[in-house]
CSV table of C-alpha atoms and ligand atoms in Angstrom, one decimal:
chain,number,residue,atom,x,y,z
K,24,UNK,CA,8.0,-16.6,-24.2
K,25,UNK,CA,4.5,-17.5,-23.0
K,26,UNK,CA,2.0,-14.6,-22.8
K,27,UNK,CA,2.0,-14.7,-19.0
K,28,UNK,CA,5.7,-13.8,-19.0
K,29,UNK,CA,4.7,-10.4,-20.4
K,30,UNK,CA,3.3,-8.3,-17.7
K,31,UNK,CA,1.8,-4.8,-17.7
K,32,UNK,CA,2.4,-2.6,-14.7
K,33,UNK,CA,0.7,0.7,-13.9
K,34,UNK,CA,2.0,2.8,-11.0
K,35,UNK,CA,5.7,2.9,-10.6
K,36,UNK,CA,6.0,4.8,-7.4
K,37,UNK,CA,7.8,4.0,-4.1
K,38,UNK,CA,6.5,0.4,-4.2
K,39,UNK,CA,5.7,-0.2,-7.9
K,40,UNK,CA,9.2,0.7,-9.1
K,41,UNK,CA,11.1,-1.8,-7.0
K,42,UNK,CA,8.4,-4.4,-7.5
K,43,UNK,CA,8.6,-4.1,-11.2
K,44,UNK,CA,12.4,-4.3,-10.9
K,45,UNK,CA,12.1,-7.7,-9.2
K,46,UNK,CA,9.8,-8.9,-12.0
K,47,UNK,CA,12.4,-7.9,-14.6
K,48,UNK,CA,15.1,-9.6,-12.5
K,49,UNK,CA,12.9,-12.8,-12.6
K,50,UNK,CA,12.9,-12.6,-16.4
K,51,UNK,CA,9.4,-11.2,-17.0
K,52,UNK,CA,9.1,-8.7,-19.7
K,53,UNK,CA,7.4,-5.7,-18.1
K,54,UNK,CA,5.5,-3.0,-19.9
K,55,UNK,CA,5.1,-0.1,-17.5
K,56,UNK,CA,3.3,3.3,-17.2
K,57,UNK,CA,3.2,6.0,-14.6
K,58,UNK,CA,2.0,9.6,-14.8
K,59,UNK,CA,5.1,11.0,-13.2
K,60,UNK,CA,8.2,11.6,-15.4
K,61,UNK,CA,10.8,10.7,-12.7
K,62,UNK,CA,9.0,7.4,-12.2
K,63,UNK,CA,9.0,6.8,-16.0
K,64,UNK,CA,12.7,7.6,-16.3
K,65,UNK,CA,13.6,5.3,-13.3
K,66,UNK,CA,11.5,2.5,-14.8
K,67,UNK,CA,13.2,2.7,-18.2
K,68,UNK,CA,16.6,2.9,-16.5
K,69,UNK,CA,16.0,-0.4,-14.7
K,70,UNK,CA,15.2,-2.2,-18.0
K,71,UNK,CA,11.4,-1.9,-18.3
K,72,UNK,CA,9.5,-1.2,-21.5
K,73,UNK,CA,8.2,2.3,-20.9
K,74,UNK,CA,4.8,2.9,-22.5
K,75,UNK,CA,3.0,6.2,-23.2
K,76,UNK,CA,-0.3,5.3,-21.4
K,77,UNK,CA,-1.9,2.6,-19.3
K,78,UNK,CA,-3.7,1.3,-22.3
K,79,UNK,CA,-0.4,1.0,-24.2
K,80,UNK,CA,1.2,-0.8,-21.2
K,81,UNK,CA,-1.7,-3.3,-21.3
K,82,UNK,CA,-1.3,-4.1,-25.0
K,83,UNK,CA,-0.3,-7.7,-25.6
K,84,UNK,CA,-0.3,-8.6,-22.0
K,85,UNK,CA,-2.5,-11.2,-20.3
K,86,UNK,CA,-1.6,-10.1,-16.8
K,87,UNK,CA,-1.8,-6.4,-15.8
K,88,UNK,CA,-0.7,-5.2,-12.3
K,89,UNK,CA,-1.9,-1.9,-10.8
K,90,UNK,CA,0.0,-0.4,-7.9
K,91,UNK,CA,-1.8,2.9,-7.5
K,92,UNK,CA,-2.8,5.2,-4.6
K,93,UNK,CA,-6.5,4.2,-4.2
K,94,UNK,CA,-9.6,2.6,-5.7
K,95,UNK,CA,-10.8,5.6,-7.6
K,96,UNK,CA,-7.5,5.9,-9.4
K,97,UNK,CA,-7.4,2.2,-10.1
K,98,UNK,CA,-10.9,2.4,-11.6
K,99,UNK,CA,-10.0,5.4,-13.7
K,100,UNK,CA,-6.8,3.7,-14.9
K,101,UNK,CA,-8.7,0.7,-16.1
K,102,UNK,CA,-12.1,2.0,-17.2
K,103,UNK,CA,-11.7,5.7,-17.6
K,104,UNK,CA,-10.8,7.6,-20.8
K,105,UNK,CA,-7.9,5.7,-22.5
K,106,UNK,CA,-8.3,3.1,-19.8
K,107,UNK,CA,-6.2,0.0,-19.9
K,108,UNK,CA,-9.1,-2.5,-19.9
K,109,UNK,CA,-9.8,-1.6,-23.5
K,110,UNK,CA,-6.4,-3.0,-24.6
K,111,UNK,CA,-6.7,-6.2,-22.6
K,112,UNK,CA,-7.6,-9.5,-24.4
K,113,UNK,CA,-10.6,-11.6,-23.4
K,114,UNK,CA,-9.5,-13.8,-20.6
K,115,UNK,CA,-6.8,-11.4,-19.3
K,116,UNK,CA,-6.2,-11.0,-15.5
K,117,UNK,CA,-5.9,-7.7,-13.6
K,118,UNK,CA,-4.0,-8.0,-10.3
K,119,UNK,CA,-4.7,-4.9,-8.2
K,120,UNK,CA,-1.8,-4.8,-5.7
K,121,UNK,CA,-2.8,-1.3,-4.5
K,122,UNK,CA,-4.3,-0.9,-1.1
K,123,UNK,CA,-7.9,-0.3,-2.4
K,124,UNK,CA,-11.3,-0.4,-0.8
K,125,UNK,CA,-12.8,-3.9,-0.7
K,126,UNK,CA,-16.4,-3.1,-1.6
K,127,UNK,CA,-15.2,-1.0,-4.6
K,128,UNK,CA,-13.0,-3.8,-5.6
K,129,UNK,CA,-16.0,-6.2,-5.8
K,130,UNK,CA,-17.9,-3.7,-7.9
K,131,UNK,CA,-14.8,-3.3,-10.2
K,132,UNK,CA,-14.6,-7.1,-10.5
K,133,UNK,CA,-18.2,-7.3,-11.7
K,134,UNK,CA,-17.6,-4.6,-14.3
K,135,UNK,CA,-14.4,-6.1,-15.6
K,136,UNK,CA,-16.1,-9.6,-15.7
K,137,UNK,CA,-18.7,-8.2,-18.2
K,138,UNK,CA,-15.7,-7.5,-20.5
K,139,UNK,CA,-14.2,-11.0,-20.0
K,140,UNK,CA,-11.5,-9.7,-17.7
K,141,UNK,CA,-10.8,-11.4,-14.4
K,142,UNK,CA,-9.7,-9.4,-11.3
K,143,UNK,CA,-7.9,-10.4,-8.1
K,144,UNK,CA,-6.9,-8.1,-5.3
K,145,UNK,CA,-3.3,-8.7,-4.1
K,146,UNK,CA,-2.3,-5.9,-1.7
K,147,UNK,CA,1.0,-6.1,0.1
K,148,UNK,CA,2.7,-5.4,3.4
K,149,UNK,CA,6.4,-5.0,4.2
K,150,UNK,CA,6.9,-1.5,2.9
K,151,UNK,CA,9.6,-0.2,0.6
K,152,UNK,CA,12.3,-2.3,2.3
K,153,UNK,CA,10.6,-5.6,1.4
K,154,UNK,CA,9.5,-4.3,-2.0
K,155,UNK,CA,13.2,-3.8,-2.8
K,156,UNK,CA,14.2,-7.2,-1.4
K,157,UNK,CA,11.4,-9.0,-3.1
K,158,UNK,CA,10.1,-10.3,0.2
K,159,UNK,CA,6.7,-8.7,0.5
K,160,UNK,CA,3.7,-10.4,2.1
K,161,UNK,CA,0.8,-10.6,-0.3
K,162,UNK,CA,-2.8,-11.1,0.8
K,163,UNK,CA,-4.8,-12.2,-2.3
K,164,UNK,CA,-8.6,-12.3,-2.8
K,165,UNK,CA,-10.4,-13.8,-5.7
K,166,UNK,CA,-11.0,-17.1,-7.5
K,167,UNK,CA,-8.5,-19.7,-6.6
K,168,UNK,CA,-7.7,-20.4,-10.3
K,169,UNK,CA,-6.9,-16.7,-10.9
K,170,UNK,CA,-4.7,-16.5,-7.8
K,171,UNK,CA,-2.9,-19.6,-9.0
K,172,UNK,CA,-2.4,-18.1,-12.4
K,173,UNK,CA,-0.9,-15.0,-10.8
K,174,UNK,CA,1.4,-16.9,-8.5
K,175,UNK,CA,4.6,-16.9,-10.7
K,176,UNK,CA,4.3,-13.1,-10.9
K,177,UNK,CA,3.5,-12.7,-7.2
K,178,UNK,CA,6.3,-15.0,-6.2
K,179,UNK,CA,8.8,-12.8,-8.0
K,180,UNK,CA,7.9,-10.0,-5.6
K,181,UNK,CA,6.9,-11.7,-2.4
K,182,UNK,CA,8.1,-14.1,0.2
K,183,UNK,CA,4.6,-15.1,1.3
K,184,UNK,CA,1.3,-15.2,-0.5
K,185,UNK,CA,-1.8,-15.7,1.5
K,186,UNK,CA,-5.0,-16.6,-0.3
K,187,UNK,CA,-7.4,-15.0,2.1
K,188,UNK,CA,-10.9,-15.4,0.4
K,189,UNK,CA,-13.2,-14.0,-2.2
K,190,UNK,CA,-12.6,-10.9,-4.3
K,191,UNK,CA,-12.0,-7.9,-1.9
K,192,UNK,CA,-10.9,-10.1,1.0
K,193,UNK,CA,-7.2,-9.1,0.4
K,194,UNK,CA,-8.1,-5.4,0.4
K,195,UNK,CA,-10.2,-5.8,3.6
K,196,UNK,CA,-7.4,-7.5,5.5
K,197,UNK,CA,-4.9,-5.0,4.2
K,198,UNK,CA,-6.9,-2.1,5.5
K,199,UNK,CA,-7.4,-3.8,8.9
K,200,UNK,CA,-3.7,-4.6,9.1
K,201,UNK,CA,-2.8,-0.9,8.5
K,202,UNK,CA,-5.2,0.2,11.2
K,203,UNK,CA,-3.4,-2.1,13.6
K,204,UNK,CA,0.0,-1.0,12.4
K,205,UNK,CA,-1.0,2.7,12.6
K,206,UNK,CA,-2.4,2.3,16.1
K,207,UNK,CA,0.9,0.7,17.1
K,208,UNK,CA,2.9,3.5,15.7
K,209,UNK,CA,0.8,6.2,17.2
K,210,UNK,CA,0.8,4.6,20.6
K,211,UNK,CA,4.6,4.2,20.5
K,212,UNK,CA,5.0,7.9,19.5
K,213,UNK,CA,2.7,9.0,22.3
K,214,UNK,CA,4.7,6.9,24.8
K,215,UNK,CA,7.9,8.5,23.5
K,216,UNK,CA,6.5,12.0,23.9
K,217,UNK,CA,5.2,11.4,27.5
K,218,UNK,CA,8.5,9.7,28.4
K,219,UNK,CA,10.4,12.6,27.0
K,220,UNK,CA,8.3,15.1,29.0
K,221,UNK,CA,9.2,13.1,32.1
K,222,UNK,CA,12.9,13.4,31.3
K,223,UNK,CA,13.5,9.9,29.8
K,224,UNK,CA,15.9,9.3,27.0
K,225,UNK,CA,13.7,8.3,24.0
K,226,UNK,CA,16.3,5.8,22.7
K,227,UNK,CA,16.2,4.1,26.1
K,228,UNK,CA,12.4,3.9,25.9
K,229,UNK,CA,12.6,2.2,22.5
K,230,UNK,CA,15.1,-0.3,23.8
K,231,UNK,CA,12.9,-1.1,26.7
K,232,UNK,CA,9.8,-1.4,24.5
K,233,UNK,CA,11.6,-3.7,22.2
K,234,UNK,CA,12.6,-6.0,25.1
K,235,UNK,CA,9.1,-5.9,26.6
K,236,UNK,CA,5.5,-6.5,25.8
K,237,UNK,CA,5.0,-3.1,24.1
K,238,UNK,CA,7.2,-4.2,21.2
K,239,UNK,CA,5.5,-4.0,17.7
K,240,UNK,CA,6.7,-3.6,14.1
K,241,UNK,CA,7.0,0.2,14.5
K,242,UNK,CA,9.0,0.1,17.7
K,243,UNK,CA,11.2,-2.5,16.0
K,244,UNK,CA,11.8,-1.0,12.6
K,245,UNK,CA,10.6,2.5,12.5
K,246,UNK,CA,11.2,4.5,15.7
K,247,UNK,CA,15.0,4.7,15.7
K,248,UNK,CA,15.7,5.0,11.9
K,249,UNK,CA,12.8,7.3,10.9
K,250,UNK,CA,11.5,9.0,14.1
K,251,UNK,CA,14.4,9.5,16.5
K,252,UNK,CA,16.8,10.2,13.6
K,253,UNK,CA,14.4,13.1,12.6
K,254,UNK,CA,14.4,11.8,9.0
K,255,UNK,CA,10.7,10.9,8.8
K,256,UNK,CA,11.3,9.1,5.4
K,257,UNK,CA,10.2,5.5,5.8
K,258,UNK,CA,8.7,5.7,2.2
K,259,UNK,CA,5.0,5.4,3.0
K,260,UNK,CA,3.0,8.6,2.7
K,261,UNK,CA,0.9,9.7,5.6
K,262,UNK,CA,-2.0,10.4,3.2
K,263,UNK,CA,-1.9,6.8,2.1
K,264,UNK,CA,-2.0,5.5,5.7
K,265,UNK,CA,-4.9,7.9,6.5
K,266,UNK,CA,-6.7,6.5,3.4
K,267,UNK,CA,-6.2,2.9,4.6
K,268,UNK,CA,-7.5,3.6,8.1
K,269,UNK,CA,-10.5,5.4,6.5
K,270,UNK,CA,-11.1,2.3,4.4
K,271,UNK,CA,-11.1,0.1,7.4
K,272,UNK,CA,-13.4,2.5,9.3
K,273,UNK,CA,-15.8,2.8,6.3
K,274,UNK,CA,-15.9,-1.0,6.1
K,275,UNK,CA,-16.7,-1.3,9.8
K,276,UNK,CA,-19.5,1.2,9.3
K,277,UNK,CA,-20.9,-0.6,6.3
K,278,UNK,CA,-20.9,-3.8,8.3
K,279,UNK,CA,-22.6,-2.2,11.3
K,280,UNK,CA,-19.6,-2.6,13.5
K,281,UNK,CA,-19.2,0.2,15.9
K,282,UNK,CA,-15.4,0.3,16.8
K,283,UNK,CA,-14.4,3.3,18.8
K,284,UNK,CA,-10.6,2.9,18.5
K,285,UNK,CA,-10.9,2.6,14.7
K,286,UNK,CA,-13.1,5.7,14.4
K,287,UNK,CA,-10.7,7.7,16.6
K,288,UNK,CA,-7.7,6.5,14.6
K,289,UNK,CA,-9.3,7.4,11.3
K,290,UNK,CA,-10.0,10.9,12.6
K,291,UNK,CA,-6.5,11.3,14.1
K,292,UNK,CA,-4.7,10.3,10.9
K,293,UNK,CA,-7.0,12.3,8.7
K,294,UNK,CA,-6.3,15.4,10.8
K,295,UNK,CA,-2.5,14.7,10.8
K,296,UNK,CA,-2.5,14.2,7.1
K,297,UNK,CA,-4.4,17.5,6.5
K,298,UNK,CA,-2.1,19.4,8.8
K,299,UNK,CA,1.2,18.0,7.5
K,300,UNK,CA,0.4,18.0,3.8
K,301,UNK,CA,0.6,15.5,0.9
K,302,UNK,CA,4.4,15.0,1.1
K,303,UNK,CA,4.5,13.9,4.7
K,304,UNK,CA,5.7,10.4,5.5
K,305,UNK,CA,3.5,8.4,7.9
K,306,UNK,CA,6.2,8.4,10.6
K,307,UNK,CA,5.7,12.2,10.9
K,308,UNK,CA,2.6,11.3,13.1
K,309,UNK,CA,5.2,11.8,15.8
K,310,UNK,CA,5.7,15.5,14.8
K,311,UNK,CA,1.9,16.0,14.6
K,312,UNK,CA,1.5,14.5,18.1
K,313,UNK,CA,4.5,16.5,19.4
K,314,UNK,CA,3.2,19.8,18.0
K,315,UNK,CA,-0.5,19.3,18.8
K,316,UNK,CA,-0.8,16.6,21.4
K,317,UNK,CA,-2.8,18.9,23.6
K,318,UNK,CA,-5.2,19.5,20.7
K,319,UNK,CA,-6.1,15.8,19.8
K,320,UNK,CA,-9.2,14.6,21.6
I,7,NAD,P1,3.4,6.4,-4.6
I,7,NAD,O1,2.5,7.6,-4.5
I,7,NAD,O2,4.8,6.4,-4.3
I,7,NAD,O3,3.1,5.7,-6.0
I,7,NAD,C1,1.9,5.8,-6.7
I,7,NAD,C2,2.3,6.0,-8.2
I,7,NAD,O4,1.1,6.0,-9.0
I,7,NAD,C3,3.0,7.4,-8.4
I,7,NAD,O5,4.2,7.2,-9.0
I,7,NAD,C4,2.0,8.2,-9.3
I,7,NAD,O6,2.6,9.0,-10.2
I,7,NAD,C5,1.3,7.0,-10.0
I,7,NAD,N1,0.0,7.4,-10.5
I,7,NAD,C6,-1.0,8.0,-9.9
I,7,NAD,N2,-2.1,8.1,-10.7
I,7,NAD,C7,-1.8,7.4,-11.8
I,7,NAD,C8,-2.5,7.2,-13.0
I,7,NAD,N3,-3.8,7.5,-13.2
I,7,NAD,N4,-1.8,6.5,-14.0
I,7,NAD,C9,-0.6,6.1,-13.8
I,7,NAD,N5,0.2,6.3,-12.7
I,7,NAD,C10,-0.5,7.0,-11.7
I,7,NAD,O7,2.6,5.3,-3.6
I,7,NAD,P2,3.2,3.9,-3.1
I,7,NAD,O8,3.8,4.2,-1.8
I,7,NAD,O9,4.0,3.2,-4.2
I,7,NAD,O10,1.9,3.1,-2.9
I,7,NAD,C11,1.1,2.5,-3.9
I,7,NAD,C12,0.0,1.7,-3.3
I,7,NAD,O11,0.6,0.7,-2.4
I,7,NAD,C13,-0.9,2.5,-2.4
I,7,NAD,O12,-2.2,2.0,-2.5
I,7,NAD,C14,-0.4,2.3,-1.0
I,7,NAD,O13,-1.4,2.5,0.0
I,7,NAD,C15,0.1,0.9,-1.1
I,7,NAD,N6,1.2,0.5,-0.2
I,7,NAD,C16,2.3,1.3,0.0
I,7,NAD,C17,3.3,0.9,0.9
I,7,NAD,C18,4.5,1.7,1.2
I,7,NAD,O14,5.3,1.4,2.2
I,7,NAD,N7,4.8,2.8,0.4
I,7,NAD,C19,3.2,-0.4,1.5
I,7,NAD,C20,2.2,-1.2,1.2
I,7,NAD,C21,1.1,-0.8,0.4
């Protein structure tokens, strides 16, 4: 087994767990770590080598994947106390598949490079459904040779891999995608609530949207199964969505782009996340709008 067939994986949550399962199914040997005990147990049960820390997961690997909540946590997992970078060999490659902040990713890349470690950003879209089916979309940023080196690993988890530019470019486009996605979901939920107040059947509204120009990914795959059903469990936390839109809004600000819709979306999702708590799914934006739609400016 060549070294690149042994992969370290830190962050075995809603996405990382099925992604690592697909790596194992593709005959990679996966050394995994997560803080949470249920994630550890589920990873061991699916055939992964469970390690006691991120540093232990990185031992003996030349490719280390992170699938963690945000940039600060990725940085701490790599460079903090007992960080994984200390266990990586000179020439190793870190693949940050989390939805991190692009400018922080560039800074992290510079710091890792001083230790002889390369970094690419390779965030994903497709949600839990495609993480399970191994059909994610990856948007990768970094040196072409490093992306090429990661391809066998990425191909085991994804149907499509876009090389989108220099380090941080993947994280930038991911944050921008999630802004567009969140705006589509919030707009659709607002339409449902106004239509309902008018006496329309919400399922009929969804059918009309999906046969009309208002159709988007949320109207297509989220409204009926996760909103109208009342389950609100699509598998992507509202706090993570709020973080992604904040990342996009911060990027716009840093670049001097004044985007009113983006600013408003960042504020709306932040308020919804604070109101509904850390366990809320992003599809619960409908509940927030239903309860407080007269209070959102
Ligand atoms: P999650 O909260 O389910 O998983 C994150 C995991 O990281 C948890 O199991 C947590 O215990 C673990 N963790 C946190 N800090 C850690 C640390 N210091 N060391 C080790 N483990 C630690 O989140 P998720 O939904 O799997 O999302 C992961 C990333 O992927 C996020 O950046 C998110 O924005 C992004 N993302 C999620 C989805 C989705 O649909 N859920 C889709 C695309 C991208």
